[in-house]
XYZ file of C-alpha atoms in Angstrom:
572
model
C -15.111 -6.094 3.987
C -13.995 -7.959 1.032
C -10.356 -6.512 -0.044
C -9.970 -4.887 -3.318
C -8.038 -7.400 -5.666
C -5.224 -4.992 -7.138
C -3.618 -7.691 -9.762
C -5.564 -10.948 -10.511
C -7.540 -10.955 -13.535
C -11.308 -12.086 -13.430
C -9.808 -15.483 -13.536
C -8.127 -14.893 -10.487
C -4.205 -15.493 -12.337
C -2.739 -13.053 -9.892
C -1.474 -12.706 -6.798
C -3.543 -9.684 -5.172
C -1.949 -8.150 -2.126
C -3.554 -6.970 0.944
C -2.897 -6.256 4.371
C -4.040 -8.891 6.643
C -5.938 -12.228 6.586
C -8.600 -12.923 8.674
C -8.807 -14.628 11.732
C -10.330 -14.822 15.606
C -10.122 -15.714 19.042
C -13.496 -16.911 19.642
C -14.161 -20.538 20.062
C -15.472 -22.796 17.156
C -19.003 -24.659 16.940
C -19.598 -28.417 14.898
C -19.380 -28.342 11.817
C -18.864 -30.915 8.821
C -18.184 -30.978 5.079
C -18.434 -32.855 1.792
C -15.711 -32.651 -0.373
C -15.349 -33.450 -4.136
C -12.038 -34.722 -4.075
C -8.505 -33.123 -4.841
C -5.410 -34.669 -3.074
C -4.496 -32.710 0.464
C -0.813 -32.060 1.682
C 0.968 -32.663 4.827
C 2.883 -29.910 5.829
C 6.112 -30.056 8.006
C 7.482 -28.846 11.118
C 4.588 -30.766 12.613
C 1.816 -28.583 10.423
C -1.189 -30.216 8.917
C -2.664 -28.963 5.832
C -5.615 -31.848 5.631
C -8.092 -29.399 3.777
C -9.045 -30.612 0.561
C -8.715 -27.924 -2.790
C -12.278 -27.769 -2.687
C -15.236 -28.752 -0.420
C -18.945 -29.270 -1.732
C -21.582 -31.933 -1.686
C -21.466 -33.567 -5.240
C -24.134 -34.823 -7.379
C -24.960 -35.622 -10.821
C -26.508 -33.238 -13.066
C -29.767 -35.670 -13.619
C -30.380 -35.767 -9.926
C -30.554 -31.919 -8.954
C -34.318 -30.552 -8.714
C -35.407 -27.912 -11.109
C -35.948 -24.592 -9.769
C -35.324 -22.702 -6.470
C -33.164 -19.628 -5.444
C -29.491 -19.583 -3.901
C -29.190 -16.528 -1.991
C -25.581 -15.212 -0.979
C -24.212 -12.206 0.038
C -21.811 -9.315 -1.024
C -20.493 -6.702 1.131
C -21.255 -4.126 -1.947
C -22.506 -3.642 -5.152
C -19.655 -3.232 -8.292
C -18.067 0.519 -8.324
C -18.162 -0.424 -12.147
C -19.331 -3.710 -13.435
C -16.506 -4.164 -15.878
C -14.111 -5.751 -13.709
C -11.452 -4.813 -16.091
C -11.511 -1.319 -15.813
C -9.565 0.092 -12.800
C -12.784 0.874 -10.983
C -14.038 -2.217 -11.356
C -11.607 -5.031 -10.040
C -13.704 -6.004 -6.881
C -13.894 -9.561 -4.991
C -17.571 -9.085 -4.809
C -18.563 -8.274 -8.414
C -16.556 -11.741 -9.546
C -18.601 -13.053 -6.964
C -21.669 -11.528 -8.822
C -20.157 -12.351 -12.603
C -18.999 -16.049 -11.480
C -22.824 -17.631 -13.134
C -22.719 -14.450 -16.002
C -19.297 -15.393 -17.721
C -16.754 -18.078 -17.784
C -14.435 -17.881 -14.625
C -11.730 -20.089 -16.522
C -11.684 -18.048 -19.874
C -12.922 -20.931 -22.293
C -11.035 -23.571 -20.013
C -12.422 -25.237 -16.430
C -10.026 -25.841 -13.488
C -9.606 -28.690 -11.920
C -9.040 -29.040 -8.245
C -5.596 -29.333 -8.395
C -5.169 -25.825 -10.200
C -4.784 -28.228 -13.737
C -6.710 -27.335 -16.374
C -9.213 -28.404 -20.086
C -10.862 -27.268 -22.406
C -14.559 -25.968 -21.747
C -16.266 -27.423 -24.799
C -19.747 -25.066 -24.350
C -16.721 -22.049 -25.344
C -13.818 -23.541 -26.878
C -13.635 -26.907 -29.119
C -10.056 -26.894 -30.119
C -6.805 -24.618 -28.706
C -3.397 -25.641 -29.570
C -0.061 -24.774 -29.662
C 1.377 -24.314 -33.086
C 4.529 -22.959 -32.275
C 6.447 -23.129 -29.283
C 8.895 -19.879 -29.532
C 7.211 -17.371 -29.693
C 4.073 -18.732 -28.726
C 1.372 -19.306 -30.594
C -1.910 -20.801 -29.787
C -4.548 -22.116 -32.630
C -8.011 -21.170 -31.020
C -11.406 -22.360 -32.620
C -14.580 -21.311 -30.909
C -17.407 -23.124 -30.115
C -19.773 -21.395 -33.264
C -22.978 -21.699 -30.899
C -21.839 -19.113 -28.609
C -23.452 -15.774 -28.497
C -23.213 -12.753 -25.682
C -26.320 -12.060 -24.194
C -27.278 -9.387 -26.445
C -27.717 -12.206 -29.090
C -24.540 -10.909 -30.946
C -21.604 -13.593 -32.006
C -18.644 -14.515 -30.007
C -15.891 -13.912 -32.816
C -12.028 -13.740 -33.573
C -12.993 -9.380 -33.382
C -14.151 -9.643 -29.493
C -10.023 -11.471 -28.895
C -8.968 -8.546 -31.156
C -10.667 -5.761 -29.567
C -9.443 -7.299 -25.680
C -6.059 -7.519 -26.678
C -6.243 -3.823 -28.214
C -7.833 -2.650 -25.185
C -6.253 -4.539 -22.283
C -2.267 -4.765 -23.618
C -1.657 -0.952 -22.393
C -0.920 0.363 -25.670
C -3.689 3.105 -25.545
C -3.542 4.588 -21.917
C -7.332 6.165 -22.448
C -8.248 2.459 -21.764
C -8.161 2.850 -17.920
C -7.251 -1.254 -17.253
C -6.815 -2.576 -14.236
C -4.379 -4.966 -15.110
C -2.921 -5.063 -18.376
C -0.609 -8.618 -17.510
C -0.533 -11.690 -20.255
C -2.329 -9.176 -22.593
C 0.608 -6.995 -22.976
C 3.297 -10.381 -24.074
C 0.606 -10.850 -27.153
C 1.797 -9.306 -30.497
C -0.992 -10.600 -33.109
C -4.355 -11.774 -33.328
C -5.011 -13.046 -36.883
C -8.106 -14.643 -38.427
C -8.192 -17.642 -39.547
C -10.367 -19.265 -42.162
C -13.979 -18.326 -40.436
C -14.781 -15.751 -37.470
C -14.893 -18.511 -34.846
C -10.884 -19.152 -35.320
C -8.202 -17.581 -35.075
C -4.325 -17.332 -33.743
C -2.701 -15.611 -31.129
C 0.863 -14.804 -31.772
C 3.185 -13.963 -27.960
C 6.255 -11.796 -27.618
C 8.560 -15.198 -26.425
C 7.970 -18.530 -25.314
C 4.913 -17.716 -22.721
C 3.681 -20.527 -20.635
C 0.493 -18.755 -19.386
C -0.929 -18.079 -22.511
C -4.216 -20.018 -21.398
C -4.979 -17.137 -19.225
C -5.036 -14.947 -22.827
C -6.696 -16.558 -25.825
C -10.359 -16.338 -25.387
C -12.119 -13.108 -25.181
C -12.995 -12.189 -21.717
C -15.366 -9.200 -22.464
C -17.499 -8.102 -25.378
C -16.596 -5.943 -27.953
C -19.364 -3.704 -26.689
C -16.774 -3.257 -23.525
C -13.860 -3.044 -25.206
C -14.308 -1.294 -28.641
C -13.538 2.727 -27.238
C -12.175 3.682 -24.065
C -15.538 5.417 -23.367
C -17.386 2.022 -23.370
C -14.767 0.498 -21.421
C -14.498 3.024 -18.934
C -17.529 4.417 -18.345
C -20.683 2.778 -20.083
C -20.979 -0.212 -17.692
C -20.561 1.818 -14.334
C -24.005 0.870 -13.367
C -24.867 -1.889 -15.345
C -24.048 -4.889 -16.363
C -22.576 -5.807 -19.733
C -23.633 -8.433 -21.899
C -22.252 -11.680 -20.894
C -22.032 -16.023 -22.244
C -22.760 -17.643 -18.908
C -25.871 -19.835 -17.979
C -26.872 -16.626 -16.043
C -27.700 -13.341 -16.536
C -28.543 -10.284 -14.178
C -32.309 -9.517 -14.364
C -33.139 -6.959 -12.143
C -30.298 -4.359 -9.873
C -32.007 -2.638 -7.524
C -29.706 0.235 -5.949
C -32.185 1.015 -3.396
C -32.497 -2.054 -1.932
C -28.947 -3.383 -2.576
C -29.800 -6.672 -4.218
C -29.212 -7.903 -7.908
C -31.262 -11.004 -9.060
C -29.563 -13.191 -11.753
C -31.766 -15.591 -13.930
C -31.250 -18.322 -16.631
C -29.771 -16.189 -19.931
C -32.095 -17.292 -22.562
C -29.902 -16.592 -25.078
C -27.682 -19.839 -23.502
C -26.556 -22.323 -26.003
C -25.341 -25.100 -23.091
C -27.307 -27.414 -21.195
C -30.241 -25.754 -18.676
C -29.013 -24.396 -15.803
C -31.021 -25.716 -12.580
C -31.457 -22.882 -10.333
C -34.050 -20.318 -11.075
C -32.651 -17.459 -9.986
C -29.698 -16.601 -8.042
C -29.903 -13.576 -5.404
C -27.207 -11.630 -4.437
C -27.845 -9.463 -1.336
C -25.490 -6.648 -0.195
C -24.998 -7.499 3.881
C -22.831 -5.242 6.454
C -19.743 -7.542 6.878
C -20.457 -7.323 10.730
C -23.843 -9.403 10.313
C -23.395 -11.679 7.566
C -22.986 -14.695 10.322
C -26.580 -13.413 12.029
C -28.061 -13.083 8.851
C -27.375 -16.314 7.765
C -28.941 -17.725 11.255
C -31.619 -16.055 10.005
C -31.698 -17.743 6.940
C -31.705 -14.266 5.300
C -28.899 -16.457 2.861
C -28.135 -19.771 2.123
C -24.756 -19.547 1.197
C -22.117 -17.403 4.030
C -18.196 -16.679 3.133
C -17.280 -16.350 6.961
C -14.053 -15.194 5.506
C -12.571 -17.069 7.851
C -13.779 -15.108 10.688
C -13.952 -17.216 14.076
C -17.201 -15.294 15.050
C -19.106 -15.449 11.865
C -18.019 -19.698 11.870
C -19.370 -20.162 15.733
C -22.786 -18.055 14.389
C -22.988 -20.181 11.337
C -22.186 -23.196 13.203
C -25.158 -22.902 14.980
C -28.126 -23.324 12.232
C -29.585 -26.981 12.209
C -29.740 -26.718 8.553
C -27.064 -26.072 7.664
C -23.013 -27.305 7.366
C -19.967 -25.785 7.362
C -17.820 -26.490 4.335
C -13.669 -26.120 4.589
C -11.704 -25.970 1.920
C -7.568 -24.867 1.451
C -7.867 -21.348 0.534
C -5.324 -18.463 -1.835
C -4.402 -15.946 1.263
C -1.018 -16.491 2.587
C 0.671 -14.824 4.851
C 4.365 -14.342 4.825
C 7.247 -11.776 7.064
C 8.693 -9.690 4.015
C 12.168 -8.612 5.149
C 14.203 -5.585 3.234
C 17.081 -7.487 2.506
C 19.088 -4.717 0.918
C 19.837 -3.326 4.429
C 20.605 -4.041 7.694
C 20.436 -6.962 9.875
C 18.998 -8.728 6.844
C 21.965 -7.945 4.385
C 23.592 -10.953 6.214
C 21.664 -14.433 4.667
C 22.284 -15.518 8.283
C 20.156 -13.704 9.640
C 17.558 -14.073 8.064
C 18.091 -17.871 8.185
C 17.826 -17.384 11.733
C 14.951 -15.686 11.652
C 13.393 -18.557 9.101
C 14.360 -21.511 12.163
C 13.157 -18.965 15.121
C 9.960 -19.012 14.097
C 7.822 -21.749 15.608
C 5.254 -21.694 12.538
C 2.679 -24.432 13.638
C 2.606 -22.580 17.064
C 1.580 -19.715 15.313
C -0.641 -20.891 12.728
C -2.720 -22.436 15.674
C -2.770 -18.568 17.535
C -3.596 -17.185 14.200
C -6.167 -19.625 13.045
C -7.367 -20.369 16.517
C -11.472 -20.556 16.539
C -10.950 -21.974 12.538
C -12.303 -25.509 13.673
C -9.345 -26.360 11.326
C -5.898 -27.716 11.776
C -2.851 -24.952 11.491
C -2.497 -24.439 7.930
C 1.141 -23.483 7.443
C 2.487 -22.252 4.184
C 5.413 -23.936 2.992
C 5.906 -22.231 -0.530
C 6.494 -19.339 -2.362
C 4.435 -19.980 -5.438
C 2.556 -22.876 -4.653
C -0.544 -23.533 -2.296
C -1.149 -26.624 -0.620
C -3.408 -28.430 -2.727
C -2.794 -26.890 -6.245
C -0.682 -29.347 -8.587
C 3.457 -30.030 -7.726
C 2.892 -27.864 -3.979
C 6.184 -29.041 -1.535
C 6.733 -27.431 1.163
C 10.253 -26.581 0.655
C 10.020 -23.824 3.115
C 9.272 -26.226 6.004
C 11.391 -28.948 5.047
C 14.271 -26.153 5.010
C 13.597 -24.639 8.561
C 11.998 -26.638 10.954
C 11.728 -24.522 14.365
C 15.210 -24.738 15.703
C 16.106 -22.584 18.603
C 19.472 -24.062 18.381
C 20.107 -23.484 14.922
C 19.196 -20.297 14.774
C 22.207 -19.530 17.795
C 24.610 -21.379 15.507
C 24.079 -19.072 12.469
C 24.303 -15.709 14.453
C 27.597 -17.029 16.033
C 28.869 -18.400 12.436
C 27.758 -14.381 11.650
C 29.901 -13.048 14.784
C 27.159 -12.033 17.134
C 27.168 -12.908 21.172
C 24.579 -13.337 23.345
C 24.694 -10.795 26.428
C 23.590 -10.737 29.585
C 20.289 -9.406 28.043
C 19.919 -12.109 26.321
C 20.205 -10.458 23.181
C 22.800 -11.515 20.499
C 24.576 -8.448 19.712
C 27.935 -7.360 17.256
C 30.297 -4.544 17.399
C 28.011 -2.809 20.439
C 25.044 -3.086 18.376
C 22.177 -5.362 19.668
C 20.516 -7.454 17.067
C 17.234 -5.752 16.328
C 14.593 -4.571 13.652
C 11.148 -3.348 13.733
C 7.929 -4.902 12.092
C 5.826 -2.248 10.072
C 2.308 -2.539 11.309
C -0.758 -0.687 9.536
C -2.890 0.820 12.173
C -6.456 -0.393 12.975
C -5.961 -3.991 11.310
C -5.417 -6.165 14.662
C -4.481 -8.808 12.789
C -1.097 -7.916 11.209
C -0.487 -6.406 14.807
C -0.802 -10.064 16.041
C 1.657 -11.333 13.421
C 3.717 -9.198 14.327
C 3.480 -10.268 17.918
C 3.721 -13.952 17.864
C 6.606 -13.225 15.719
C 8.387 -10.612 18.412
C 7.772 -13.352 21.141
C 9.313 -16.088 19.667
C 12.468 -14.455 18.179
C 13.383 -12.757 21.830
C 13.868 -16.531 22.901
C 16.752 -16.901 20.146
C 17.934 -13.478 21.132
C 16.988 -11.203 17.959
C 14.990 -8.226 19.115
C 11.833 -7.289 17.729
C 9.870 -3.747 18.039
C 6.680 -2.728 16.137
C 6.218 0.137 14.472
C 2.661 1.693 13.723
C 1.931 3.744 10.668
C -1.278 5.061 9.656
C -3.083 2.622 7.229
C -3.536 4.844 4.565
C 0.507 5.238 4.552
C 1.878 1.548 4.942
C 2.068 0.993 1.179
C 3.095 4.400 -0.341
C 5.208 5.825 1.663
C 6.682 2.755 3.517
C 6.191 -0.853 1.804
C 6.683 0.666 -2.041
C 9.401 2.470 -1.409
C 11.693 0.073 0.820
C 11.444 2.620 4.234
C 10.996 -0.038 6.426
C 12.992 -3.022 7.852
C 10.111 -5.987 7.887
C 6.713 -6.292 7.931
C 3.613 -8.878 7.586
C 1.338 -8.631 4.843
C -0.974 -11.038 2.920
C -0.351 -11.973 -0.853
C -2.878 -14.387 -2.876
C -2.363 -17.320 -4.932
C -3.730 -17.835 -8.112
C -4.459 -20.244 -11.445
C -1.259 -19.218 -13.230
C 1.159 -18.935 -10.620
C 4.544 -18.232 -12.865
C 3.686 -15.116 -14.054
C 2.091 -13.112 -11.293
C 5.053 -14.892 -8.922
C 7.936 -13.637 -10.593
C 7.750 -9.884 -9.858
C 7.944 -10.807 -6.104
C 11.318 -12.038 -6.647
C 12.386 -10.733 -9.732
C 14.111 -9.013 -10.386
C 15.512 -6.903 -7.361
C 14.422 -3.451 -8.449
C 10.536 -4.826 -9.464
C 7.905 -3.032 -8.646
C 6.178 -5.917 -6.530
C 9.767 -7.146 -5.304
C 9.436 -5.557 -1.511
C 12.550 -7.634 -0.364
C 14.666 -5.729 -2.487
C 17.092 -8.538 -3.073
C 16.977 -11.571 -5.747
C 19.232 -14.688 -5.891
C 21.934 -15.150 -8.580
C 19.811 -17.602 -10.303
C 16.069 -16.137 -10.600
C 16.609 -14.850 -13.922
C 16.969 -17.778 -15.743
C 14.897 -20.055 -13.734
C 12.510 -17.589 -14.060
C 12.954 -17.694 -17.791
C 12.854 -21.652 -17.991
C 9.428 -21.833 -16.146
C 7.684 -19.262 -18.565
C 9.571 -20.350 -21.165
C 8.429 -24.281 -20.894
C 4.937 -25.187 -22.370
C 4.569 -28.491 -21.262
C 2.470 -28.264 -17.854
C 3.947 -31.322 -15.658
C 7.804 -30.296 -16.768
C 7.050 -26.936 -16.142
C 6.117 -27.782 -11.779
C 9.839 -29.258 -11.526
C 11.162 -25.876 -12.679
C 8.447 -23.997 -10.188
C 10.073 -26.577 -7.706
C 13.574 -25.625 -8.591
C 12.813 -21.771 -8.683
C 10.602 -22.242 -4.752
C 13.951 -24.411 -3.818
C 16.111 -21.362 -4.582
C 13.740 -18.810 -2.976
C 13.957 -21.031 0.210
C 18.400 -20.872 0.048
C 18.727 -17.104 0.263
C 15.583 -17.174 2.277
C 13.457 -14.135 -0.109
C 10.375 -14.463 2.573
C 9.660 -16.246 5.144
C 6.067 -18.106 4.402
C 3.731 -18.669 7.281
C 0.417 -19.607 7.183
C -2.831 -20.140 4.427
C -6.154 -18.775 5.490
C -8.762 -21.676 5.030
C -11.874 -21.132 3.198
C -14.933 -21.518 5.378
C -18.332 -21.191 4.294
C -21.777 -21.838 5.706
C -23.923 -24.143 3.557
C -27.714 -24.855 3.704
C -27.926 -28.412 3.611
C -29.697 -29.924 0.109
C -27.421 -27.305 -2.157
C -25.567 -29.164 -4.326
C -22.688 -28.339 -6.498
C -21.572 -25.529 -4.832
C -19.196 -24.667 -2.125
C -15.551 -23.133 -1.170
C -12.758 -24.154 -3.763
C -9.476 -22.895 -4.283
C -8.659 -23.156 -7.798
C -12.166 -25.359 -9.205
C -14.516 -23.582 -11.609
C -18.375 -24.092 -10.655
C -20.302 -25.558 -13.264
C -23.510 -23.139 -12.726
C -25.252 -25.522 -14.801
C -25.688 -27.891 -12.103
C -25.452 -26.124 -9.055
C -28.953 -26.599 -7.174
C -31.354 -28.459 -4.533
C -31.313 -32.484 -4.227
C -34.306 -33.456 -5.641
């Protein structure tokens, strides 16, 4: 099942955390896919990241057929269809809300992660002041909700009141961005209007067009409660026509109340499938769309229909080891750089990823993925597997090797234990590859199983642990949602429990700087630092993977690319 996200906003800013990232054993079947461009990164330490940002066939709006249904699946329908409430922040109702409401906010997103202005919401949004922030926003005067009322200046005001955790009867799931905003002032009509931030804030694109209605966000009763069950109204190409509980589908057709150019489809069906048959189902061409979420199983099912393709693209899951630096070995940078070179990462993203029908996608950055805009992989270029290496800095650190072959110091072997959630075989795996290849430098490794329910609470939050393997997720607006895993020590998110002498400020710079390509050399320079003290040790992406029905167009696996529903369709 699809994890709960627990911080990205509907435009997927955040970085959600969850415990493991899928994977299999089984063997892979053909496949093939179409990409629509995006540059792909080599990785090092002998790593290939060759998938492209985003992978779909691509056609022209003038040549996709009128009509016809796209059929996907969910693994359940929304606990609360405002996404924004904390009931609500599911993977599977954005799935649902991605052809209701704009995924990028008024903007699009390129492949690359870059982003412009989405003309059908937004016709003008500048910066009029650098420090604090402040962003000149003029809506596109066309745009309605699909209860025929107005898009206005009052929908920004009433988010911003509702979402900026000033009134805790609004129960939000994430109140992040919101919160740095201090004023939302009309301008000289009720399609403009300026939003005034706390400090310099280089994310404010994430923050200054209204993401729900006012409908939603007026009272915390409406916000909380009133769209449990349904759906609110929405300003995408889309709307939901019909839920039916009972049978676990919702259908989605053109919103007639759409101001943009005609959508193509004729409906869009979302159906809600156990996660253990989605790859049979699709053989079955019950759907014509499959997320295999990367599962080695579902890919060699879906690899199997003759009409059909499998389509790869980079993907947002990373895995990492997260280390509690504040104690014991890992006080000593040392050792944790010996850790970082005793690590054979390829090797491992292969056993990890193995059934994938894709090359080991390493991770090589602690902000960054491969693909989005100014990636390096700092982390590999750093520490390249180096058995030898590794012995040098334990021996610089006074440790011998004994007769064990363990390095040991003052009568104390070198050892730690790797916190493993029960039931998810996958972080146990992690943690085995990992165990294996550090007892040829010496270091000993043990795991240590908690119960599931435990591993974050009573373990992970509160620093009772030594290491452990989780998965975090990349996002759109990676300065923001990255800084409270490193800073600053005593963060809420910062499970390390360290931070270099530097973060602050480099921190500070990066949010501080509003021009976009000047602003990836001081991600570089904060990812650089990361790498020195060694704050995690990055290992490996999880690749998207989906099953396609050959003659969609349009539509397809993409990392940080916003579908144009519009177009999305059947070759004519």
């Amino acid at each position: 099942m699809r994890a709960k996200l627990t911080v990205a906003t509907a435009m997927g800013v955040g970085l959600a955390l969850s415990l493991s990232a899928c994977g299999g054993s089984s063997g892979g079947g053909k496949s093939s896919s179409a990409t629509s461009g995006g540059k792909s990164s080599s990785a090092s330490n002998g790593a290939t990241s060759s998938l492209p940002p985003s992978a779909y066939t691509k056609a022209a709006y003038a040549s996709v057929k009128q009509g016809g249904t796209l059929t996907g699946e969910i693994a359940q329908l929304p606990a609360n269809y405002n996404n924004y409430q904390a009931n609500g922040l599911l993977g599977d109702t954005q799935t649902i809300q991605n052809p209701l409401t704009p995924a990028g906010g008024g903007f699009t997103f390129n492949p690359d992660g870059s982003y412009k202005i989405d003309p059908d919401y937004v016709t003008s949004a500048k910066i009029v002041a650098n420090s604090p922030t402040k962003i000149e926003v003029k809506l596109n005067p066309k745009g309605v909700w699909s209860d025929g009322k107005p898009i206005t200046y009052l929908d920004e005001v009433n988010n911003w009141k509702a979402l900026n955790n000033t009134n805790p009867k609004f129960e939000a799931a994430t109140t992040s961005g919101w919160d740095q905003i201090t004023a939302v002032t009309k301008g000289s009509s009720n399609y403009d209007y300026t939003v005034t931030f706390k400090t310099a804030y280089s994310d404010w694109v994430g923050y200054v067009y209204p993401v729900l209605p006012s409908t939603v966000t007026d009272t915390p009763t409406h916000f909380n409660t009133t769209w449990a069950s349904k759906q609110y109204p929405t300003n995408g190409p889309f709307v939901i026509s019909k839920i039916d509980a009972s049978a676990q589908v919702i259908t989605e057709t053109p919103n007639p109340k759409w101001w943009g150019r005609k959508p193509k489809l004729a409906k869009i069906v979302w159906r809600v499938i156990d996660q253990s048959s989605i790859g049979q189902s699709f053989v079955n061409k019950e759907l014509d769309v499959v997320d295999t979420q990367a599962n080695a199983d579902v890919i060699k099912q879906a690899s199997g229909r003759t009409d059909a393709t499998l389509m790869k693209s980079g993907g947002l899951n990373w895995t990492q080891l997260t280390m509690n630096d504040s104690k014991a070995p890992f006080n000593d940078v040392n050792v944790r750089k010996a850790v970082a070179y005793g690590i054979d990462r390829t090797t491992f993203a292969k056993v990890v990823q193995k059934g994938l029908t894709v090359p080991p996608q390493t991770q090589g950055n602690g902000i960054l993925m491969p693909g989005q805009k100014g990636y390096e992989d700092n982390f590999g270029n750093a520490y390249p597997y180096s058995t030898s290496k590794s012995d040098a800095l334990l021996k610089q650190s006074g440790y011998t090797k004994g007769s064990d072959g363990y390095y040991a110091k003052g009568g104390q072997t070198l050892s730690f234990a790797i916190l493993v959630p029960s039931g998810t075989p996958t972080n146990a795996q992690r943690a085995q590859l990992i165990q294996a290849f550090l007892k040829k430098v010496g270091i000993k490794v043990t795991l240590n199983t908690v119960p599931t329910a435990k591993y974050f609470s009573d373990y992970i939050q509160t620093g009772n642990y030594q290491a452990s393997s989780f998965t975090w997720q990349g996002g759109l607006l990676p300065v923001s949602s990255s800084e409270p895993i490193y800073y600053p020590a005593n963060g809420g998110s910062n499970y390390s429990k360290i931070t270099g002498p530097n973060q602050g400020k480099l921190w500070a710079k990066a949010l501080s700087n509003l021009d976009p390509t000047s602003r990836l050399k001081d991600i570089d320079a904060i990812d650089k630092d990361l790498t020195s003290y060694v704050a995690i040790i990055p290992l490996a992406t999880s690749p998207l993977i989906w099953g396609v029905k050959k003659g969609i167009v349009n539509y397809g696996p993409t990392q940080f690319e916003t579908i144009d529903w519009t177009q999305v369709g059947y070759t004519s």
